[in-house]
CSV table of C-alpha atoms in Angstrom, one decimal:
chain,number,residue,atom,x,y,z
A,21,MET,CA,12.2,-70.8,-49.3
A,22,SER,CA,10.5,-67.0,-48.6
A,23,THR,CA,7.9,-66.9,-46.4
A,24,ALA,CA,6.1,-63.3,-45.6
A,25,ILE,CA,2.2,-62.5,-44.3
A,26,PHE,CA,0.5,-59.5,-43.7
A,27,GLY,CA,-0.8,-58.4,-40.5
A,28,THR,CA,-1.9,-55.4,-38.6
A,29,LYS,CA,0.2,-52.7,-36.1
A,30,ILE,CA,-1.8,-52.4,-32.9
A,31,GLY,CA,0.7,-51.5,-30.9
A,32,MET,CA,3.6,-51.2,-28.5
A,33,THR,CA,4.1,-52.7,-24.5
A,34,ARG,CA,6.6,-54.6,-22.7
A,35,ILE,CA,6.8,-58.3,-21.3
A,36,PHE,CA,9.1,-59.8,-18.9
A,37,ASP,CA,11.2,-62.6,-20.4
A,38,GLY,CA,13.0,-64.5,-17.4
A,39,ASP,CA,13.6,-61.0,-15.5
A,40,VAL,CA,14.7,-58.8,-18.1
A,41,ALA,CA,12.3,-56.1,-19.9
A,42,VAL,CA,11.2,-56.6,-23.6
A,43,PRO,CA,10.3,-54.2,-25.9
A,44,VAL,CA,7.8,-55.6,-28.3
A,45,THR,CA,5.0,-55.1,-30.1
A,46,VAL,CA,1.6,-57.0,-30.9
A,47,VAL,CA,1.6,-57.5,-34.4
A,48,GLU,CA,-2.5,-58.5,-35.8
A,49,VAL,CA,-1.8,-61.5,-38.1
A,50,GLN,CA,-5.1,-62.8,-38.5
A,51,PRO,CA,-5.0,-65.7,-41.2
A,52,ASN,CA,-4.9,-64.3,-45.1
A,53,GLU,CA,-7.0,-65.5,-47.1
A,54,VAL,CA,-5.6,-66.7,-50.9
A,55,VAL,CA,-8.1,-65.3,-53.7
A,56,GLU,CA,-5.5,-66.2,-56.3
A,57,VAL,CA,-2.7,-68.6,-56.9
A,58,LYS,CA,0.1,-67.8,-59.5
A,59,ASP,CA,1.9,-69.8,-60.9
A,60,ASN,CA,4.7,-70.0,-63.6
A,61,GLU,CA,3.3,-71.3,-66.2
A,62,LYS,CA,0.6,-69.0,-66.7
A,63,HIS,CA,2.0,-65.5,-64.9
A,64,GLY,CA,5.5,-66.7,-65.5
A,65,TYR,CA,6.0,-66.4,-61.8
A,66,SER,CA,5.3,-67.9,-58.7
A,67,ALA,CA,3.1,-65.8,-55.7
A,68,LEU,CA,-0.2,-65.9,-53.9
A,69,LYS,CA,-3.0,-63.2,-54.4
A,70,VAL,CA,-4.4,-62.5,-50.5
A,71,ALA,CA,-7.3,-60.8,-49.1
A,72,VAL,CA,-6.0,-59.5,-46.0
A,73,GLY,CA,-7.2,-56.1,-43.4
A,74,PRO,CA,-10.4,-54.8,-41.3
A,75,ALA,CA,-13.5,-57.2,-43.3
A,76,LYS,CA,-14.8,-54.6,-47.0
A,77,SER,CA,-18.5,-53.9,-46.9
A,78,GLY,CA,-20.5,-55.5,-50.0
A,79,LYS,CA,-21.0,-51.9,-51.8
A,80,ASN,CA,-18.0,-50.4,-51.2
A,81,VAL,CA,-16.4,-53.6,-54.1
A,82,GLY,CA,-17.5,-53.6,-58.0
A,83,LYS,CA,-18.0,-56.4,-59.2
A,84,ALA,CA,-15.0,-57.4,-60.9
A,85,LEU,CA,-13.5,-57.0,-57.9
A,86,ALA,CA,-16.3,-59.1,-56.0
A,87,GLY,CA,-16.1,-61.6,-59.4
A,88,GLU,CA,-12.7,-62.3,-58.1
A,89,TYR,CA,-13.4,-63.1,-54.8
A,90,LYS,CA,-16.4,-65.0,-55.7
A,91,LYS,CA,-13.8,-67.4,-57.5
A,92,ALA,CA,-12.3,-68.3,-54.2
A,93,ASP,CA,-15.9,-67.7,-51.5
A,94,VAL,CA,-13.0,-64.7,-49.7
A,95,ALA,CA,-15.9,-62.2,-48.3
A,96,PRO,CA,-14.2,-59.0,-49.2
A,97,ARG,CA,-11.0,-57.6,-47.2
A,98,ARG,CA,-9.4,-53.9,-47.3
A,99,PHE,CA,-6.3,-55.2,-49.1
A,100,LEU,CA,-5.2,-58.0,-51.5
A,101,ARG,CA,-1.5,-58.2,-52.1
A,102,GLU,CA,0.8,-61.0,-53.1
A,103,ILE,CA,3.3,-62.9,-51.3
A,104,PRO,CA,5.3,-65.8,-52.0
A,105,SER,CA,3.9,-69.2,-52.0
A,106,VAL,CA,3.9,-72.3,-49.7
A,107,ASP,CA,3.2,-75.7,-50.6
A,108,GLY,CA,-0.2,-76.8,-50.8
A,109,ALA,CA,-1.6,-73.2,-51.1
A,110,GLU,CA,-5.0,-73.5,-53.2
A,111,LEU,CA,-8.0,-71.4,-53.4
A,112,GLY,CA,-9.6,-70.1,-50.0
A,113,SER,CA,-6.9,-71.6,-48.6
A,114,LYS,CA,-6.1,-69.8,-45.0
A,115,ILE,CA,-2.6,-68.7,-44.4
A,116,THR,CA,-1.5,-68.4,-40.1
A,117,ALA,CA,1.3,-66.8,-39.1
A,118,GLU,CA,2.1,-70.3,-38.9
A,119,THR,CA,4.1,-70.6,-42.2
A,120,LEU,CA,6.6,-68.5,-39.3
A,121,ASN,CA,9.9,-69.5,-38.1
A,122,VAL,CA,10.2,-68.5,-34.8
A,123,ASP,CA,14.4,-68.9,-33.7
A,124,ALA,CA,14.7,-66.9,-37.5
A,125,THR,CA,14.0,-63.3,-37.8
A,126,VAL,CA,12.4,-61.6,-39.0
A,127,ASN,CA,12.5,-58.8,-42.0
A,128,VAL,CA,9.3,-56.0,-41.3
A,129,MET,CA,8.3,-53.7,-44.3
A,130,ALA,CA,5.2,-50.6,-43.3
A,131,ILE,CA,4.1,-47.4,-44.3
A,132,SER,CA,5.6,-45.3,-41.9
A,133,LYS,CA,4.1,-41.9,-40.3
A,134,GLY,CA,3.4,-39.4,-42.8
A,135,ARG,CA,4.6,-36.2,-41.5
A,136,GLY,CA,3.8,-34.2,-44.3
A,137,PHE,CA,6.0,-31.3,-45.3
A,138,ALA,CA,9.3,-31.3,-43.7
A,139,GLY,CA,11.7,-29.3,-42.2
A,140,VAL,CA,14.9,-29.8,-42.1
A,141,MET,CA,15.5,-29.8,-38.3
A,142,LYS,CA,12.5,-32.6,-38.1
A,143,ARG,CA,13.1,-34.4,-41.4
A,144,TYR,CA,16.9,-34.6,-41.3
A,145,ASN,CA,18.3,-33.2,-37.4
A,146,PHE,CA,19.6,-30.6,-38.6
A,147,ALA,CA,20.5,-28.6,-35.2
A,148,GLY,CA,18.7,-25.4,-36.0
A,149,HIS,CA,20.1,-22.3,-34.8
A,150,ASN,CA,19.4,-20.1,-31.8
A,151,ALA,CA,16.2,-19.3,-29.5
A,152,THR,CA,18.1,-16.2,-28.1
A,153,HIS,CA,21.7,-14.1,-28.7
A,154,GLY,CA,20.0,-11.6,-31.2
A,155,ALA,CA,18.9,-14.6,-33.4
A,156,SER,CA,16.0,-13.3,-35.7
A,157,LYS,CA,13.6,-14.6,-37.9
A,158,SER,CA,15.4,-18.0,-38.2
A,159,HIS,CA,14.7,-20.5,-35.4
A,160,ARG,CA,14.7,-23.3,-37.2
A,161,GLY,CA,16.3,-22.9,-41.0
A,162,PRO,CA,18.5,-25.1,-43.3
A,163,GLY,CA,21.5,-21.9,-43.0
A,164,ALA,CA,23.3,-21.4,-46.0
A,165,ILE,CA,22.4,-24.4,-48.7
A,166,GLY,CA,25.2,-23.6,-51.2
A,167,CYS,CA,28.4,-21.6,-52.8
A,168,ARG,CA,29.0,-18.4,-54.9
A,169,MET,CA,29.8,-17.7,-58.5
A,170,ASP,CA,31.9,-21.6,-58.0
A,171,PRO,CA,29.7,-23.4,-58.3
A,172,GLY,CA,26.9,-21.2,-59.3
A,173,ARG,CA,23.7,-23.8,-58.0
A,174,VAL,CA,23.2,-25.6,-55.4
A,175,TRP,CA,24.5,-29.3,-55.4
A,176,LYS,CA,21.8,-32.2,-56.5
A,177,ASN,CA,20.5,-33.8,-53.3
A,178,LYS,CA,20.9,-31.5,-50.9
A,179,LYS,CA,18.9,-32.0,-48.1
A,180,MET,CA,16.0,-29.1,-48.3
A,181,PRO,CA,12.9,-29.0,-46.7
A,182,GLY,CA,9.9,-31.2,-48.3
A,183,HIS,CA,8.6,-34.2,-47.6
A,184,TYR,CA,8.5,-36.5,-45.4
A,185,GLY,CA,6.8,-40.1,-43.7
A,186,HIS,CA,4.2,-42.4,-45.8
A,187,ALA,CA,7.2,-43.8,-47.5
A,188,GLN,CA,7.7,-47.7,-48.0
A,189,ILE,CA,10.2,-48.0,-44.7
A,190,THR,CA,11.7,-52.3,-44.1
A,191,VAL,CA,13.1,-52.8,-41.3
A,192,ARG,CA,15.4,-56.0,-40.4
A,193,ASN,CA,16.2,-58.8,-38.6
A,194,LEU,CA,14.2,-57.7,-36.3
A,195,LYS,CA,12.8,-60.7,-32.7
A,196,ILE,CA,10.1,-62.7,-33.0
A,197,VAL,CA,9.7,-62.8,-29.0
A,198,LYS,CA,6.5,-64.8,-30.1
A,199,VAL,CA,3.5,-66.7,-32.4
A,200,ASP,CA,0.4,-66.6,-30.5
A,201,LEU,CA,-1.9,-68.8,-32.7
A,202,GLU,CA,-4.7,-69.0,-30.7
A,203,LYS,CA,-5.1,-65.2,-30.5
A,204,ASN,CA,-3.4,-64.7,-34.5
A,205,ILE,CA,-0.5,-62.1,-33.2
A,206,VAL,CA,3.0,-61.9,-33.4
A,207,LEU,CA,5.3,-60.2,-30.6
A,208,ILE,CA,8.4,-59.2,-32.6
A,209,LYS,CA,11.0,-57.4,-29.9
A,210,GLY,CA,11.1,-53.5,-30.9
A,211,SER,CA,9.9,-50.9,-32.7
A,212,ILE,CA,7.8,-51.1,-36.0
A,213,PRO,CA,7.2,-48.6,-38.6
A,214,GLY,CA,3.3,-47.3,-39.4
A,215,PRO,CA,1.4,-46.1,-37.2
A,216,ASN,CA,-1.2,-48.8,-35.1
A,217,GLY,CA,-3.7,-49.8,-37.2
A,218,GLY,CA,-1.4,-50.3,-40.1
A,219,LEU,CA,-0.7,-52.8,-42.1
A,220,VAL,CA,2.7,-54.3,-42.2
A,221,ASN,CA,4.2,-56.7,-44.0
A,222,LEU,CA,6.3,-59.2,-42.0
A,223,SER,CA,9.2,-61.6,-44.2
A,224,GLN,CA,11.5,-64.5,-43.1
A,225,LYS,CA,14.5,-65.9,-45.8
B,27,MET,CA,-7.5,-47.0,-23.9
B,28,ILE,CA,-5.4,-49.5,-24.1
B,29,ASN,CA,-6.7,-52.2,-27.1
B,30,ALA,CA,-8.0,-55.7,-25.6
B,31,LEU,CA,-5.0,-57.1,-27.6
B,32,ILE,CA,-1.9,-55.2,-25.3
B,33,ASP,CA,-4.2,-55.9,-22.8
B,34,SER,CA,-4.0,-60.1,-23.0
B,35,VAL,CA,-0.7,-60.1,-24.4
B,36,GLN,CA,-0.2,-58.1,-20.8
B,37,LYS,CA,-1.7,-59.5,-18.6
B,38,GLU,CA,0.3,-62.7,-18.8
B,39,HIS,CA,3.2,-61.5,-17.7
B,40,LEU,CA,2.0,-59.7,-14.8
B,41,ARG,CA,3.3,-60.5,-11.1
B,42,ASP,CA,1.0,-63.1,-9.5
B,43,THR,CA,2.3,-62.7,-6.2
B,44,ASP,CA,1.8,-59.9,-3.9
B,45,ILE,CA,5.0,-57.0,-4.2
B,46,GLY,CA,3.7,-56.0,-0.3
B,47,GLU,CA,1.3,-52.8,0.1
B,48,PHE,CA,3.4,-49.1,-0.3
B,49,ASN,CA,2.9,-45.7,0.0
B,50,ILE,CA,4.5,-42.5,-0.8
B,51,GLY,CA,6.6,-41.3,1.4
B,52,ASP,CA,7.1,-44.3,3.1
B,53,SER,CA,10.3,-46.0,4.1
B,54,VAL,CA,11.0,-48.8,2.4
B,55,ASN,CA,13.2,-52.7,2.0
B,56,VAL,CA,13.2,-53.6,-1.8
B,57,HIS,CA,14.3,-56.8,-1.7
B,58,THR,CA,15.4,-58.0,-5.2
B,59,ARG,CA,17.3,-60.8,-6.5
B,60,ILE,CA,20.9,-60.8,-8.1
B,61,LYS,CA,22.1,-63.4,-9.7
B,62,GLU,CA,25.6,-63.2,-9.7
B,63,GLY,CA,27.6,-66.2,-12.0
B,64,ASP,CA,25.0,-69.0,-11.2
B,65,LYS,CA,24.2,-68.2,-7.8
B,66,GLU,CA,21.2,-66.0,-6.8
B,67,ARG,CA,21.2,-64.0,-4.0
B,68,ILE,CA,18.2,-61.2,-2.5
B,69,GLN,CA,19.9,-57.4,-2.2
B,70,ILE,CA,17.8,-54.8,0.2
B,71,PHE,CA,18.4,-51.8,-1.3
B,72,SER,CA,16.2,-49.7,1.9
B,73,GLY,CA,14.7,-46.0,1.7
B,74,THR,CA,12.6,-43.8,0.8
B,75,VAL,CA,9.1,-44.1,-1.9
B,76,ILE,CA,9.6,-40.7,-3.4
B,77,ARG,CA,7.0,-41.8,-6.9
B,78,ARG,CA,4.8,-44.2,-7.7
B,79,LYS,CA,5.0,-43.9,-11.9
B,80,ALA,CA,1.1,-46.1,-13.6
B,81,GLY,CA,-1.3,-48.2,-11.6
B,82,HIS,CA,-2.0,-51.6,-10.5
B,83,GLY,CA,-3.1,-52.9,-14.1
B,84,ASP,CA,0.0,-51.7,-16.2
B,85,ILE,CA,2.6,-53.7,-16.7
B,86,ASN,CA,4.9,-50.1,-16.7
B,87,ALA,CA,4.4,-49.5,-13.0
B,88,ALA,CA,7.3,-48.5,-11.6
B,89,PHE,CA,8.3,-46.7,-8.3
B,90,THR,CA,11.0,-45.1,-6.9
B,91,VAL,CA,13.6,-45.0,-3.8
B,92,ARG,CA,15.4,-43.1,-2.7
B,93,ARG,CA,18.0,-42.5,0.2
B,94,ILE,CA,21.7,-41.1,1.2
B,95,VAL,CA,24.9,-42.9,0.6
B,96,ASP,CA,27.9,-41.4,1.7
B,97,GLY,CA,26.4,-38.2,2.0
B,98,GLN,CA,25.1,-39.2,-1.9
B,99,GLY,CA,21.3,-39.2,-2.8
B,100,VAL,CA,21.0,-41.9,-4.8
B,101,GLU,CA,17.7,-43.4,-6.3
B,102,ARG,CA,16.4,-46.1,-8.0
B,103,THR,CA,13.4,-47.1,-9.8
B,104,PHE,CA,12.3,-50.6,-10.2
B,105,PRO,CA,9.2,-51.8,-12.3
B,106,VAL,CA,6.5,-53.4,-9.8
B,107,HIS,CA,5.8,-56.5,-12.3
B,108,SER,CA,9.6,-57.7,-12.7
B,109,PRO,CA,10.3,-61.2,-11.4
B,110,ARG,CA,13.6,-59.8,-9.9
B,111,ILE,CA,11.6,-57.4,-7.1
B,112,GLU,CA,10.6,-60.5,-3.9
B,113,LYS,CA,8.6,-58.1,-2.1
B,114,VAL,CA,9.3,-54.2,-0.7
B,115,GLU,CA,8.3,-54.7,3.4
B,116,VAL,CA,7.5,-51.0,4.5
B,117,PHE,CA,9.4,-50.2,8.2
B,118,ARG,CA,8.2,-46.5,8.5
B,119,GLU,CA,5.3,-45.3,7.4
B,120,GLY,CA,5.5,-41.4,6.0
B,121,LYS,CA,3.1,-38.2,6.0
B,122,VAL,CA,3.5,-37.1,3.1
B,123,ARG,CA,0.8,-34.2,1.3
B,124,ARG,CA,1.5,-34.7,-1.8
B,125,ALA,CA,2.2,-37.2,-5.3
B,126,LYS,CA,5.6,-36.9,-5.8
B,127,LEU,CA,8.8,-36.2,-3.6
B,128,TYR,CA,10.8,-34.7,-5.4
B,129,TYR,CA,11.6,-31.7,-3.1
B,130,LEU,CA,13.5,-34.4,-1.5
B,131,ARG,CA,15.6,-33.4,-4.0
B,132,ASP,CA,17.0,-29.9,-3.0
B,133,ARG,CA,17.1,-30.6,1.0
B,134,VAL,CA,19.8,-32.0,3.4
B,135,GLY,CA,20.0,-32.8,6.6
B,136,LYS,CA,17.2,-32.7,8.9
B,137,SER,CA,14.7,-31.0,6.5
B,138,ALA,CA,14.9,-34.5,4.0
B,139,LYS,CA,14.0,-36.7,6.0
B,140,VAL,CA,9.6,-37.7,5.4
B,141,LYS,CA,7.6,-37.4,9.2
B,142,GLU,CA,6.5,-40.6,10.7
B,143,LYS,CA,2.7,-41.2,10.1
B,144,VAL,CA,1.1,-41.5,13.6
B,145,ARG,CA,-1.3,-43.5,13.3
B,146,ILE,CA,-4.2,-43.0,16.4
B,147,LYS,CA,-6.2,-46.2,17.2
């Protein structure tokens, strides 16, 4: 059964697992509160709509949204997201990191850091050009982007400058080092996408 | 500024046993635990401490020891909080005027030595 839960990326550190130093990312997984239970009969698929993220003050919650939260008796939060159904979940129940299987790997999905309009060196790791030796006005450019009369155009998907980052990235098969239900944190080996404080989705098959 | 949650994770992994006090420029013996098969023994790396990185409460704290082996400079960096480090033993205190002794790398012979600190009691 697939499971998923939302958390917040806190940051990285390292711990000593036995003798070995392990780089870990700390993810805070506060209980995800169920706002709506979707089922096959009514919606055509089953899922849980959960409230996650920091609390949202009353004036930022529209009446329609407030009604939705009220139905489940859940305080408004910044995000409403869907996760796969969990047995016995009902309105207002809390999904905790307990649902994660510590021995299995986890897929982490998050929005990567936005880099704005980036050049090809940052975006595609192009090598750029000489800093000296007479190089003039072209140090970080892409160089040639195509041929001449034939084909007389630039190929599709040519790597060029453009918007980079702020895209949904999934990193698969990361190891869970530890799940601490007391502090509501999950330690994941290695790095995960997005800025500190960003919303992350931890899912397992 | 470290986040309180990260701090709480790190705290559990900070070493509780003291590795001993030492300063930059000191000549030290670093006792490290080495695993060979299922046997464990202590290996000693001795040399001059040429830098210390990060403070006491930081899990990333480390120090670097430099020595000359067969005319070849060898440096090893040890994480302070690694369980593999048994202890650090100072056998000679050094008199130095800077925090990082990278200048030792460019020196050979007698000039690559750190003067001994003279304690007047």
